XYZ file of C-alpha atoms in Angstrom:
299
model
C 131.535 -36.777 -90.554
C 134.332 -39.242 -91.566
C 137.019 -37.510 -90.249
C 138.381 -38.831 -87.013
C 138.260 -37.071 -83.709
C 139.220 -39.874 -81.463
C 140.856 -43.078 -81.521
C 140.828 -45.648 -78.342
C 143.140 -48.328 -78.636
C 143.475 -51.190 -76.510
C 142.588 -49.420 -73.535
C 143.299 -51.276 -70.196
C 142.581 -49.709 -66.734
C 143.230 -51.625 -63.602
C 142.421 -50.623 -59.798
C 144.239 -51.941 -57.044
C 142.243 -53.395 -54.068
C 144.572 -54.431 -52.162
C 148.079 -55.581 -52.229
C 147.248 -58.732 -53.928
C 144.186 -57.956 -55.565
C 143.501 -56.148 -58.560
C 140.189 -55.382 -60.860
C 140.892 -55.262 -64.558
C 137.494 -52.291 -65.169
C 138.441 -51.854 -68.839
C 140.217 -54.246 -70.728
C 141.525 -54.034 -74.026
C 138.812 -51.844 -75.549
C 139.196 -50.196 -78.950
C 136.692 -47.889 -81.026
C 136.773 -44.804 -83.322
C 134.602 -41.642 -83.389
C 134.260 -39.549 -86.180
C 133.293 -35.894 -86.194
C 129.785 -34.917 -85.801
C 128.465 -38.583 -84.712
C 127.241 -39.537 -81.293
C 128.331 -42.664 -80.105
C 126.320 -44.873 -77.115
C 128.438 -46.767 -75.049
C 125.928 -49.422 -72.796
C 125.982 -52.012 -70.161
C 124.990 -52.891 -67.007
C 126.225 -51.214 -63.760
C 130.240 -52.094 -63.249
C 130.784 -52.833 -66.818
C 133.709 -50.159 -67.401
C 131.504 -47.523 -68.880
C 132.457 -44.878 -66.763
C 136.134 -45.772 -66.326
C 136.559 -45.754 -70.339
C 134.715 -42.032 -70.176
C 136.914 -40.984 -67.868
C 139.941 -42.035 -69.277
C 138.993 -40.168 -72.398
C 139.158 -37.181 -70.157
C 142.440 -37.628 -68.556
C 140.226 -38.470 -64.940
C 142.133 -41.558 -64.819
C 145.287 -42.326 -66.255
C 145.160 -45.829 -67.983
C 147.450 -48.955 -67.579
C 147.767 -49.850 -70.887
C 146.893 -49.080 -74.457
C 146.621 -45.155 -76.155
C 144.189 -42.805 -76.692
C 144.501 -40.454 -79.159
C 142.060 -36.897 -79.420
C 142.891 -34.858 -82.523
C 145.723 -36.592 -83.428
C 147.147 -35.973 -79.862
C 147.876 -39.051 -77.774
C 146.565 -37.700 -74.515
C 148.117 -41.090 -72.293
C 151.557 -39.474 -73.201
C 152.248 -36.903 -70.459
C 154.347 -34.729 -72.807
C 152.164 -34.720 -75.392
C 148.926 -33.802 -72.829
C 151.728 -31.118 -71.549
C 152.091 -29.294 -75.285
C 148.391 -29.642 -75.766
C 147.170 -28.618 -72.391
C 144.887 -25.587 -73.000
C 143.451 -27.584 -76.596
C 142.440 -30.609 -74.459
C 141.152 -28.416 -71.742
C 138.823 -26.177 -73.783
C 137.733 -28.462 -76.104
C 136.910 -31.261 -74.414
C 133.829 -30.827 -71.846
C 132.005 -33.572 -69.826
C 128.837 -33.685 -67.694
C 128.213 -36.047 -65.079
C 124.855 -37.877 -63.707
C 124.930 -36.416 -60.283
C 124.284 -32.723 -60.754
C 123.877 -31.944 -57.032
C 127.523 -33.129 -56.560
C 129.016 -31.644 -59.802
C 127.545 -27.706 -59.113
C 128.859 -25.788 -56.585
C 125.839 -24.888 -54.385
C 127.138 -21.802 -53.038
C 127.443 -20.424 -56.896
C 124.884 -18.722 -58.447
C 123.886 -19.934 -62.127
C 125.551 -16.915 -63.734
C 128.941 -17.863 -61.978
C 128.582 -21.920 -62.850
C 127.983 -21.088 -66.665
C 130.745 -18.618 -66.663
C 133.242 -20.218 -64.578
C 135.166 -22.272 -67.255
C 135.681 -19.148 -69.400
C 137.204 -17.025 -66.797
C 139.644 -20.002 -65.784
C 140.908 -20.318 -69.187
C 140.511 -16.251 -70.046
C 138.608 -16.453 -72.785
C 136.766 -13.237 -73.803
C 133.151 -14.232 -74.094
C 131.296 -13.463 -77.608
C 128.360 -11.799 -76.436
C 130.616 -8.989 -74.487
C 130.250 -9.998 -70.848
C 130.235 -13.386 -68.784
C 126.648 -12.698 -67.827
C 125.397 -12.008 -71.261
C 127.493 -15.564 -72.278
C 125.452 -17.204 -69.483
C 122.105 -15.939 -70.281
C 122.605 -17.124 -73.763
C 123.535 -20.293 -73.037
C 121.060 -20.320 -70.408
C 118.518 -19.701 -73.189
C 119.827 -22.218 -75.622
C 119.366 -25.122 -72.896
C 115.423 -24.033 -72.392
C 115.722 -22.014 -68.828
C 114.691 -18.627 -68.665
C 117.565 -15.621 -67.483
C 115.500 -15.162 -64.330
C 117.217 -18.335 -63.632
C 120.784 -16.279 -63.394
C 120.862 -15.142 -59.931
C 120.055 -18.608 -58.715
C 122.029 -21.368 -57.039
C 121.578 -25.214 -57.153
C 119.629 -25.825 -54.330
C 117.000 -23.806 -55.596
C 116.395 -25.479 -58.814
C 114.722 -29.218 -60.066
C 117.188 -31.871 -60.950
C 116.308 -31.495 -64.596
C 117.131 -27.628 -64.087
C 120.656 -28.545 -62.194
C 121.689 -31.146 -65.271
C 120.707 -28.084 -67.605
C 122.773 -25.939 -65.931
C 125.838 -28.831 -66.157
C 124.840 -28.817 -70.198
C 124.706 -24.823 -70.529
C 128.034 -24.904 -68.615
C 129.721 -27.308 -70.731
C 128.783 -25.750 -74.182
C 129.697 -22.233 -73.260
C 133.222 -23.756 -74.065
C 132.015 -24.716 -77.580
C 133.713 -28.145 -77.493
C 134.322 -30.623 -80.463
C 134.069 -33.473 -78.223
C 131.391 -33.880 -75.069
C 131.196 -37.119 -72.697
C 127.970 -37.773 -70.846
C 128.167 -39.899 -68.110
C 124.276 -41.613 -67.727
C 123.656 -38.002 -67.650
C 119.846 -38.722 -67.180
C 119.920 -41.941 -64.964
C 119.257 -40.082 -61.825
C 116.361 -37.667 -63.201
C 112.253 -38.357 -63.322
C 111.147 -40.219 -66.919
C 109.194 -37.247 -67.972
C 112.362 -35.092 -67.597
C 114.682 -37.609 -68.845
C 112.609 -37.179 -72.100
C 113.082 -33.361 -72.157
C 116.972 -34.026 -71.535
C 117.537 -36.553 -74.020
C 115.254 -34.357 -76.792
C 117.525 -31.296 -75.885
C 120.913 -33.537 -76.330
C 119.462 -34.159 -80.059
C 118.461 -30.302 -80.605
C 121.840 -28.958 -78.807
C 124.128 -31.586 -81.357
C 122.106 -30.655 -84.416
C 122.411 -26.686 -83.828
C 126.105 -27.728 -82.644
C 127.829 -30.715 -84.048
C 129.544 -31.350 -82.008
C 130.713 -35.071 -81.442
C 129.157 -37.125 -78.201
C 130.484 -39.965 -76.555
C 127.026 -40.866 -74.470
C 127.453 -43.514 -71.385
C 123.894 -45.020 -70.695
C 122.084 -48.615 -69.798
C 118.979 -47.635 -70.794
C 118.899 -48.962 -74.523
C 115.685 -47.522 -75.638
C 117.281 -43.853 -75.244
C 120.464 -45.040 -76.850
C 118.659 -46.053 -79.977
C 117.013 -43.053 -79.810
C 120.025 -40.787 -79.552
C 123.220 -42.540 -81.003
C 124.339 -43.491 -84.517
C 126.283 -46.152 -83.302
C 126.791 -48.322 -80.162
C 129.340 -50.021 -78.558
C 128.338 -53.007 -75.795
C 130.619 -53.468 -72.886
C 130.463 -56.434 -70.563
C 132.828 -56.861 -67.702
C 135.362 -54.718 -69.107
C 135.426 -55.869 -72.629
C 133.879 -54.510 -75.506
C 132.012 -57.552 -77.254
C 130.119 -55.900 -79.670
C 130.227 -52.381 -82.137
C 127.405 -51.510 -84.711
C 125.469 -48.868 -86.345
C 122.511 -48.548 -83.647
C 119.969 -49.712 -86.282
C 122.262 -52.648 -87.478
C 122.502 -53.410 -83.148
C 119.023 -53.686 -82.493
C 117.643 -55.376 -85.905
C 120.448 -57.754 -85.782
C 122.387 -58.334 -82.399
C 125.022 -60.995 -82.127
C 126.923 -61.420 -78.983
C 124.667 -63.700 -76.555
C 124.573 -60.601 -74.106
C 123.912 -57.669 -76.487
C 120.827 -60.547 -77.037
C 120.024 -60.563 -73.184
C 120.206 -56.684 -72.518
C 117.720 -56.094 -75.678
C 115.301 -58.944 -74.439
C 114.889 -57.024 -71.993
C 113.467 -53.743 -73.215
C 109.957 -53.445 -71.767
C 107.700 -53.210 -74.670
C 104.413 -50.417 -74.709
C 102.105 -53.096 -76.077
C 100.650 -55.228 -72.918
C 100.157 -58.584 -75.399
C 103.046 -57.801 -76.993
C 104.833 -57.259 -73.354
C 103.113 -60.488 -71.792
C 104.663 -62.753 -74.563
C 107.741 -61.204 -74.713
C 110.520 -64.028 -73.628
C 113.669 -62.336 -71.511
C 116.903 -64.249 -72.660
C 119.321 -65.409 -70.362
C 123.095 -64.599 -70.222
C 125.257 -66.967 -68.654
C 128.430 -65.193 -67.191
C 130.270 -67.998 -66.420
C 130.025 -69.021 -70.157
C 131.816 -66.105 -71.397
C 135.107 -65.829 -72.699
C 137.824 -62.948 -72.160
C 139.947 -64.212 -74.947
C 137.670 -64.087 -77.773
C 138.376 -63.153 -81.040
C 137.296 -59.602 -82.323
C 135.144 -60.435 -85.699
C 133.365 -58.225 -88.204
C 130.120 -59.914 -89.121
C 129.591 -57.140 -91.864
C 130.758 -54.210 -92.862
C 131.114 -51.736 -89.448
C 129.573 -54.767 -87.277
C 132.476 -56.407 -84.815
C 131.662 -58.807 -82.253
C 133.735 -60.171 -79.826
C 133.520 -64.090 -80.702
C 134.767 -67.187 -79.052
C 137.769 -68.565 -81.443
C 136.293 -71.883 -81.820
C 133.027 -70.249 -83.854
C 135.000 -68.029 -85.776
């Protein structure tokens, strides 16, 4: 578990608006993941969650900083060149719109097999369809399922599919985009209790993009807090929510409903202030493996 799979470093990513406008999504975000762990990336809704997930995946290309995957740095086009079919294969990533990300004229079979026929790879269990009922079976959905296409399934049966599909690859590293945000709560359950099952059996390591908090510190071993672009705070997910120290890592768990109705009715929501928040702060570890992004003067 300590060795490293990927390294982000300073990782910028602007887009343009206009000709004189531009949005800074990500800026200057750095974190490590190890083998085997599954890390939670969180904030709310335009915080540069997505853009930082798909920059690990060569979606977008970055403005500025380096990524590095296996020792490869994957910003480097000659380097992504040389290690095209490794950073193809072994990287996978599902995304939270199933409907969009199947192709509805596919059946199941073809969907599951479709990334090992691209890349020629002979499957284990002797034919594509035999790969895809397997993997079929190891995501909870029955082989009858096979001869099926999208629009014929649940939403929790699509983003099962986009899972089955991704692991046939067997990859060391898979990204989750809110992969349950768009699903019912009861199924969301079922999804998030087959992530922890599937990385268990698998080990592989999971870089999981959500902004529902409860799930994260469910699911993750550590979490990293993102707030317009920046990263302003990194902990072990128990350390996080026992101990949180940036003013809106505060806010967002204040505001985790609680089951208990007293408990819920006394429950105070804490306010975060945008307009007090500073970009230039000063990236602090409070102990060891706890960073928060600080303002200089209270350093």
């Amino acid at each position: 578990m300590d060795e490293m799979l990927l390294d982000v470093q300073e990782l910028t990513h602007c887009f343009r608006l206009g000709r004189n406008r531009v949005l800074r999504a990500v800026d200057g975000v750095s974190f490590q993941m190890r083998k085997g762990e599954i890390f939670g990336l969180v904030g709310e809704s335009g915080s540069g969650k997505s853009t930082t997930a798909k920059c690990v995946m060569n979606i977008l290309r970055p403005t500025g900083g380096k990524i590095r995957y296996l020792g490869v740095n994957i910003c480097d086009p000659k380097q992504f060149r040389a290690h095209r079919e490794l950073l193809q294969t072994s990287r996978q990533m599902i995304f939270q719109d199933s409907t969009s990300s199947l192709n509805p004229r596919m059946t199941v079979a073809e969907i599951i097999s479709e990334p090992m026929s691209i890349h020629h790879i002979r499957p284990p269990r002797g034919s594509l369809r035999a790969e895809a009922a397997f993997q079929l079976k190891c995501v909870g959905m029955d082989p009858g399922y096979l001869d099926k296409r999208p629009p014929e399934l649940s939403g929790g049966q699509r983003q099962r599919v986009a899972i089955a599909r991704a692991l046939s690859m067997g990859p060391e590293l898979l990204v989750a985009d809110e992969p349950i945000a768009s699903l019912d709560v009861s199924i969301q359950a079922q999804i998030i209790n087959l992530f922890k099952h599937l990385q268990r059996e698998h080990g592989f390591t999971f870089l999981f993009i959500a902004h529902d908090l409860a799930v994260v510190r469910y699911l993750c071993d550590r979490v990293g807090v993102m707030f317009q672009g920046k990263l302003v705070e990194l902990a072990p997910a128990a350390e996080l929510f026992a101990r949180p120290l940036h003013p809106y890592t505060q806010a967002l768990l204040s505001a985790i409903p609680i089951p208990d109705p007293r408990r819920e009715r006394a429950r105070v929501i804490q306010r975060f202030d945008p307009a007090g928040f500073s970009r230039e702060g000063v990236w602090t570890e409070a102990s060891p493996g706890h960073l928060v992004l600080r303002k200089e003067k209270d350093t």
